[in-house]
PDB file of C-alpha atoms in Angstrom:
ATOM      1  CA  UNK A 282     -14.901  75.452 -45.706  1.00 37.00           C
ATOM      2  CA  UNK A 283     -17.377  72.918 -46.158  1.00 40.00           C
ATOM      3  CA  UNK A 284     -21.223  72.741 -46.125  1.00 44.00           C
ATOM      4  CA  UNK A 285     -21.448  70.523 -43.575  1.00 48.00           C
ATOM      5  CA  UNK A 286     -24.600  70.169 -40.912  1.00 49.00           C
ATOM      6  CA  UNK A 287     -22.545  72.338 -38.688  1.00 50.00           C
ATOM      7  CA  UNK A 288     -21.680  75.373 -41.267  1.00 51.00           C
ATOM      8  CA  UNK A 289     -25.987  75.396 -41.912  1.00 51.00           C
ATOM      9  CA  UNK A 290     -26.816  74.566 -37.753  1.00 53.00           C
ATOM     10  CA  UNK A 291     -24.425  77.413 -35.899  1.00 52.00           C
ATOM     11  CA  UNK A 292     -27.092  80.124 -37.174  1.00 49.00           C
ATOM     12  CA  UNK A 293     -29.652  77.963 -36.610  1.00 52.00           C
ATOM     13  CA  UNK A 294     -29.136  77.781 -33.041  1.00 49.00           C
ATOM     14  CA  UNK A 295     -29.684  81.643 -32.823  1.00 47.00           C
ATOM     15  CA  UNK A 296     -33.180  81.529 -34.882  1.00 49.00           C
ATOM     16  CA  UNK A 297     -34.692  78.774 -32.926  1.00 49.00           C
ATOM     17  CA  UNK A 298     -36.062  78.085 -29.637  1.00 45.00           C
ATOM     18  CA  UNK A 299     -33.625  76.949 -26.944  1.00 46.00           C
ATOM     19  CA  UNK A 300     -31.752  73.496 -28.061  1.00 49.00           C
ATOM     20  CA  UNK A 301     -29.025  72.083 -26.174  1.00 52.00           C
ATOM     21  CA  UNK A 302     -26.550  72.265 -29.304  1.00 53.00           C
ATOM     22  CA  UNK A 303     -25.100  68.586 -27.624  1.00 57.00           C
ATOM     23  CA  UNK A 304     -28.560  67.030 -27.857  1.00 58.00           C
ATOM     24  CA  UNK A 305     -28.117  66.836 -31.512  1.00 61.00           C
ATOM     25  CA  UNK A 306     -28.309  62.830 -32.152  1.00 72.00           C
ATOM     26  CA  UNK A 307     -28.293  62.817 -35.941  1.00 87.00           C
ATOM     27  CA  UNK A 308     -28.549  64.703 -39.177  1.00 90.00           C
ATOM     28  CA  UNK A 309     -28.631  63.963 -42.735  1.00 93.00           C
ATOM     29  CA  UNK A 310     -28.218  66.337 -45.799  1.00 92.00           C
ATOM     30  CA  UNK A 311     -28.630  65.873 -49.942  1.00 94.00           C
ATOM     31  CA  UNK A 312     -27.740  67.960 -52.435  1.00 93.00           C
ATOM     32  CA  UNK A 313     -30.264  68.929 -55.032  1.00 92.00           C
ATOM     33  CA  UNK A 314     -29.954  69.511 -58.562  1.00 88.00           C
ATOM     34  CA  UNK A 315     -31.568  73.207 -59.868  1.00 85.00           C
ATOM     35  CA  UNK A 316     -33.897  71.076 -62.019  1.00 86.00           C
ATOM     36  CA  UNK A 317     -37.947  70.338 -60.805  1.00 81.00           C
ATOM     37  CA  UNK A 318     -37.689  66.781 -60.281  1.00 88.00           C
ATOM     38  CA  UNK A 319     -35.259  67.598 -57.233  1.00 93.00           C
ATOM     39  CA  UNK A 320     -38.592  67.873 -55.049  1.00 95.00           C
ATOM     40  CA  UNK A 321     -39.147  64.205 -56.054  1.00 96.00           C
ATOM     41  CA  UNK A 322     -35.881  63.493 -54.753  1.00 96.00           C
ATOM     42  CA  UNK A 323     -36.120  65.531 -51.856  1.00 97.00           C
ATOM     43  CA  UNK A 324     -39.543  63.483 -51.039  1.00 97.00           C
ATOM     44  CA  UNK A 325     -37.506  60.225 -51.580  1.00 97.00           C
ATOM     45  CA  UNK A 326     -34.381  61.460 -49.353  1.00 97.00           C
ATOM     46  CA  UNK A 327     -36.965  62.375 -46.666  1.00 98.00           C
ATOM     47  CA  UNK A 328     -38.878  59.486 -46.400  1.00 97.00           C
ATOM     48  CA  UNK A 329     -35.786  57.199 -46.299  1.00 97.00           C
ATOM     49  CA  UNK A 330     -34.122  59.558 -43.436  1.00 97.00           C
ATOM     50  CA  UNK A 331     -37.275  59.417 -41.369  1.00 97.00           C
ATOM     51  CA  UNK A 332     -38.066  55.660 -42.037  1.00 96.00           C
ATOM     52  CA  UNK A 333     -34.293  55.536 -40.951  1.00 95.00           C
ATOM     53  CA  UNK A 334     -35.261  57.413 -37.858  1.00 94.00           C
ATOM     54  CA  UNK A 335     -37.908  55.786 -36.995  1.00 93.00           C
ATOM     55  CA  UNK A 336     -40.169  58.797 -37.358  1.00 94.00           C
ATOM     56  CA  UNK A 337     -41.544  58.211 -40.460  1.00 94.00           C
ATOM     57  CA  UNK A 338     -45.457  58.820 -38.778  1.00 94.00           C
ATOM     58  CA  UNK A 339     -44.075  62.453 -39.140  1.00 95.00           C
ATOM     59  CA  UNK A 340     -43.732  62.241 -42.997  1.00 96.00           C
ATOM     60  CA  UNK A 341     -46.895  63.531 -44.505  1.00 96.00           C
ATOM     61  CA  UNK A 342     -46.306  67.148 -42.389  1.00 96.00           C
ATOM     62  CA  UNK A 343     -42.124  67.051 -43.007  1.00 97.00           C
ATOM     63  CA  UNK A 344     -42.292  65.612 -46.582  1.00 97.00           C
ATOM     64  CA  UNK A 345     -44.933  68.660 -47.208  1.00 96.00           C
ATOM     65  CA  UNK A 346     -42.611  71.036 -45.972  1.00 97.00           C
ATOM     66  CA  UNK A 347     -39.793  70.141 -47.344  1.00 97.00           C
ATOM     67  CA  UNK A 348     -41.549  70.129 -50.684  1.00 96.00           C
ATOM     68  CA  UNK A 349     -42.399  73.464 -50.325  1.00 95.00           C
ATOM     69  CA  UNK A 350     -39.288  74.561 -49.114  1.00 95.00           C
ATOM     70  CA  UNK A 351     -37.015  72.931 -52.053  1.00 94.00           C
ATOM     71  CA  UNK A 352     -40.000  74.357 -54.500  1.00 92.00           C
ATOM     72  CA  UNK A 353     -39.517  77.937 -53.342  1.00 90.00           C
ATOM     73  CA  UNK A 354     -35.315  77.394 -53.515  1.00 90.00           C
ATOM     74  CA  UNK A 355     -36.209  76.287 -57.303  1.00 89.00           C
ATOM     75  CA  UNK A 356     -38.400  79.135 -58.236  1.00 87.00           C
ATOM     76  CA  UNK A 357     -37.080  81.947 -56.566  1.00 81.00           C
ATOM     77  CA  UNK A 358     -33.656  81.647 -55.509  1.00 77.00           C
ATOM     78  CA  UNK A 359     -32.125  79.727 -57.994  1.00 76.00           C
ATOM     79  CA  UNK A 360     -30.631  81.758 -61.098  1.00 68.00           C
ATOM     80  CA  UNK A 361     -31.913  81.007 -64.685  1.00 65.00           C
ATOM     81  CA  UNK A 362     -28.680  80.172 -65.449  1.00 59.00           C
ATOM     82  CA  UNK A 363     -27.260  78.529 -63.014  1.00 55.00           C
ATOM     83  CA  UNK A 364     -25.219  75.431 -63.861  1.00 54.00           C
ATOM     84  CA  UNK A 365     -27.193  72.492 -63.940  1.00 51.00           C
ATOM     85  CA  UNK A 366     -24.937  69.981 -61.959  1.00 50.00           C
ATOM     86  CA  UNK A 367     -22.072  71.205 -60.076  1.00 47.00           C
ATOM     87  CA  UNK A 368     -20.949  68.304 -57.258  1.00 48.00           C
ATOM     88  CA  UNK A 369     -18.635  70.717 -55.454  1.00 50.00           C
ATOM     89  CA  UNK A 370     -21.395  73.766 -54.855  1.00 56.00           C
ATOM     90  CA  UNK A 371     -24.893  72.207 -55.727  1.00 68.00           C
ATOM     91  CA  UNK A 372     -27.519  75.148 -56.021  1.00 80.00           C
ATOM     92  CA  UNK A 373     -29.662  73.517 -53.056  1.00 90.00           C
ATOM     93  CA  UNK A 374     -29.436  71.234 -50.613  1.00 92.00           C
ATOM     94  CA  UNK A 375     -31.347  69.811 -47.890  1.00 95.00           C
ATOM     95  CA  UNK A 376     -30.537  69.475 -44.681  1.00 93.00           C
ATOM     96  CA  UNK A 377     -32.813  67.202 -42.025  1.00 95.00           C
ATOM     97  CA  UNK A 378     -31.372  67.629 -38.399  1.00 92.00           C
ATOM     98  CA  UNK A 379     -32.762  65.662 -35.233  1.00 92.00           C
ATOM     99  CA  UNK A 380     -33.022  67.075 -31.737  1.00 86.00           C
ATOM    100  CA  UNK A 381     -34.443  64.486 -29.044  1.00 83.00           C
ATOM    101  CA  UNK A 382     -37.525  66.597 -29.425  1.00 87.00           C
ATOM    102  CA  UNK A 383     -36.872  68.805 -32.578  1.00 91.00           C
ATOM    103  CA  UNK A 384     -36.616  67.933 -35.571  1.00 94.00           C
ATOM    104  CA  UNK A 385     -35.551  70.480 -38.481  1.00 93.00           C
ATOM    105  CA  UNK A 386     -35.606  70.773 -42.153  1.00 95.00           C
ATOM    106  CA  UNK A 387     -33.665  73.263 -43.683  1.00 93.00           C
ATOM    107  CA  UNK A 388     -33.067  74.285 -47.404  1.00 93.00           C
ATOM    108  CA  UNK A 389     -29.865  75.657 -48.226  1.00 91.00           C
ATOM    109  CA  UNK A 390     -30.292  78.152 -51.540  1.00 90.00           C
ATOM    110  CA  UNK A 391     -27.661  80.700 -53.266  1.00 88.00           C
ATOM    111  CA  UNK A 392     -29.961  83.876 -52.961  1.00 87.00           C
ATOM    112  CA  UNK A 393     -30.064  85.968 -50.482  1.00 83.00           C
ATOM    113  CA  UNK A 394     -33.225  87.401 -50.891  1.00 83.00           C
ATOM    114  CA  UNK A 395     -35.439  87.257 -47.924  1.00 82.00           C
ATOM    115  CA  UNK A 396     -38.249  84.758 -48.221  1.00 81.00           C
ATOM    116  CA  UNK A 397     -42.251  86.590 -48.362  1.00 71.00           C
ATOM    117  CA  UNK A 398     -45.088  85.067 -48.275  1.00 58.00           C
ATOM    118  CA  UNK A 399     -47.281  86.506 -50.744  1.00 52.00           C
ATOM    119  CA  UNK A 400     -50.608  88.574 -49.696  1.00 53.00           C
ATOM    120  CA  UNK A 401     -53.370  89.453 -51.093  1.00 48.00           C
ATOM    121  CA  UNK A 402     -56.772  87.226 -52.107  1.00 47.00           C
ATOM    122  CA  UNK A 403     -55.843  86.732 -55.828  1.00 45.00           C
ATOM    123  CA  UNK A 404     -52.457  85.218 -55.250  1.00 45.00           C
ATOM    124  CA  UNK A 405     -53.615  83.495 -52.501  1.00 43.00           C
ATOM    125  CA  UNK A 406     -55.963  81.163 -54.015  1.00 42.00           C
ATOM    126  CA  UNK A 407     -53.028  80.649 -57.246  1.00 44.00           C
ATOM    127  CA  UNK A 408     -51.587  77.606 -56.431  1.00 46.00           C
ATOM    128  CA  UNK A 409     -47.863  79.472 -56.656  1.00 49.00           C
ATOM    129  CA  UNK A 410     -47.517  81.477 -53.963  1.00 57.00           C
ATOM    130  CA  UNK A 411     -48.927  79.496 -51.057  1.00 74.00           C
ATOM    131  CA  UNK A 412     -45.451  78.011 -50.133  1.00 80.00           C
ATOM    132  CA  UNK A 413     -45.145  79.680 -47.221  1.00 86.00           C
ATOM    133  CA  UNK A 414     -48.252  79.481 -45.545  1.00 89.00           C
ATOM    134  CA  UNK A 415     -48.296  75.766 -45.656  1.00 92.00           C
ATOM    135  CA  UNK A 416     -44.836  75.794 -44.105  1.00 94.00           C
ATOM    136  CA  UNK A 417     -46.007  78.174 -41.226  1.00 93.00           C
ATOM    137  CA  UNK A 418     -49.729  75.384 -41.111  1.00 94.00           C
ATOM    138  CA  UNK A 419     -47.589  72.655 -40.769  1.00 95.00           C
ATOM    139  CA  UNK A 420     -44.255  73.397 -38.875  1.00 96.00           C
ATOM    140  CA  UNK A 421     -43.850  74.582 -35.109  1.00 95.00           C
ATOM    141  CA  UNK A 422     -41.972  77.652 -36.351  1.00 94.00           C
ATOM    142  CA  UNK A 423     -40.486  78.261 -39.378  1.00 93.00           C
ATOM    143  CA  UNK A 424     -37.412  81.091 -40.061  1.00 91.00           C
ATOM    144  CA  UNK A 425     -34.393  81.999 -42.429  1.00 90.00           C
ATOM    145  CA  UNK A 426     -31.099  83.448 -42.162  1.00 88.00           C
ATOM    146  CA  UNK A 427     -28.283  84.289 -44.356  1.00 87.00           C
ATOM    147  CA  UNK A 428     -25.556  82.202 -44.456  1.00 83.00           C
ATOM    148  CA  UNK A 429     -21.711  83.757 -43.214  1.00 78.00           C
ATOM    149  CA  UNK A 430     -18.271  83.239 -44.484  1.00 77.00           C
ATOM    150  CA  UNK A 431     -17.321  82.264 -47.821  1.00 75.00           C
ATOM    151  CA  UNK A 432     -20.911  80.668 -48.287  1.00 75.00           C
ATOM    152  CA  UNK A 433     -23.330  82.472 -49.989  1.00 81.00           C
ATOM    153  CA  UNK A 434     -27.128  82.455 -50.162  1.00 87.00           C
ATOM    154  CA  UNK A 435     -29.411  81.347 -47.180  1.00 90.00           C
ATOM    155  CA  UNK A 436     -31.090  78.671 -45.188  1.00 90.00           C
ATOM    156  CA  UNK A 437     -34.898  78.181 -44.867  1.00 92.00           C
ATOM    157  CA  UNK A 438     -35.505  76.229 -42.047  1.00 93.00           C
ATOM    158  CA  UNK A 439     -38.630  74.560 -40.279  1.00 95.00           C
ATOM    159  CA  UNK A 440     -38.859  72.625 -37.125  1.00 95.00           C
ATOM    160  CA  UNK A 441     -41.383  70.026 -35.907  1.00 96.00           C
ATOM    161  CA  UNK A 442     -41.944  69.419 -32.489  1.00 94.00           C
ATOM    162  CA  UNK A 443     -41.504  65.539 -31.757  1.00 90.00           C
ATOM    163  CA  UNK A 444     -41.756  62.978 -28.803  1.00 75.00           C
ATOM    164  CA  UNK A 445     -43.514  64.289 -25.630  1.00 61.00           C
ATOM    165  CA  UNK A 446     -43.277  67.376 -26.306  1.00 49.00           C
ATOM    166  CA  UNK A 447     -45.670  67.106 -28.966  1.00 50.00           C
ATOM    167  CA  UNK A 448     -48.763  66.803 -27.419  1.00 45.00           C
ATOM    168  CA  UNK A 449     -48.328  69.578 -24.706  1.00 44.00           C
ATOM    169  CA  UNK A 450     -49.521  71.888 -27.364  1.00 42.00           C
TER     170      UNK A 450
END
C-alpha cells in the first residue's frame, strides 16, 4: 500500500462538501522531514505547485495554512524520537489536491490524536497555540480524519474555495 493522493483523498471525499471525485485535475504531494525547517520547505513546495497551477494569487492564504498545518504535525504529532529521515515512511507529508473549484491542502502526520484548538485568553494571545484558528480564518472549511489500513496517523486537511465560486460568498 502506498501513500499515494488517492490512499489520503478516499476519506477526504466523506469530510468535505460534495466533489465530483472525477473532477480532480491535479495533485501534488512532498514528504517532510520531522525537523523545523520542513515548514520552509513546505512554503517552497507550495509556492512552486501553485505558480505551477497558475493559482499562485491564492498563496499568501494556502502558504499560511499549510504552514500552520505542517507546524502543528511537527509539534504535536510527531514523536521525540522519531527517526529523522526515513524515505520509505516520512513522518509528514503534504498533500495539495485541485478540484476545478476546490482546492485542498492536507497534512499527513503519524498520530492519531485528534487536532484542538486551544481555548482560553492566555493561550490565545501565546503565539503557540493559534494554529488552528488561523486555519479555520483562512480556509473555507477545515477537518481531519484518521487514516485506514495499514497507514497510521491522520490527515489535516483545508480547502479553499477557487474560480467562480469564490466570490458567491
Amino acid at each position: 500500500m502506498g501513500t499515494n493522493g488517492s490512499t489520503v483523498l478516499e476519506p477526504l471525499r466523506q469530510g468535505l462538501p460534495p466533489i465530483d471525485p472525477g473532477a480532480v485535475s491535479t495533485s501534488a504531494s512532498c514528504a517532510l522531514p520531522a525537523r523545523y525547517e520542513a515548514v520552509r520547505g513546505a512554503r517552497k513546495f507550495t509556492s512552486a505547485t501553485l505558480d505551477r497551477w497558475d493559482m499562485g494569487d491564492r498563496f499568501d492564504d494556502v502558504a499560511l495554512v499549510v504552514s500552520e498545518l505542517v507546524t502543528n504535525a511537527l509539534r504535536h504529532a510527531v514523536p521525540a524520537d522519531a527517526p529523522q529521515e526515513d524515505g520509505q515512511n516520512p513522518p509528514v507529508r503534504l498533500h495539495l489536491m485541485r478540484w476545478a473549484s476546490r482546492l485542498v491542502c492536507a497534512v499527513r502526520d503519524p498520530s492519531g490524536e485528534s487536532p484542538e484548538a486551544r481555548c482560553g485568553e492566555e493561550d490565545f494571545a501565546a503565539e503557540s497555540g493559534r494554529g488552528l484558528f488561523l486555519v479555520e480564518a483562512f480556509s473555507d472549511s477545515w477537518g481531519w480524519h484518521p487514516l485506514a489500513g495499514t497507514l497510521r496517523g491522520k490527515v489535516v486537511w483545508a480547502l479553499f474555495r477557487v474560480g467562480p465560486e469564490q466570490q458567491q460568498q
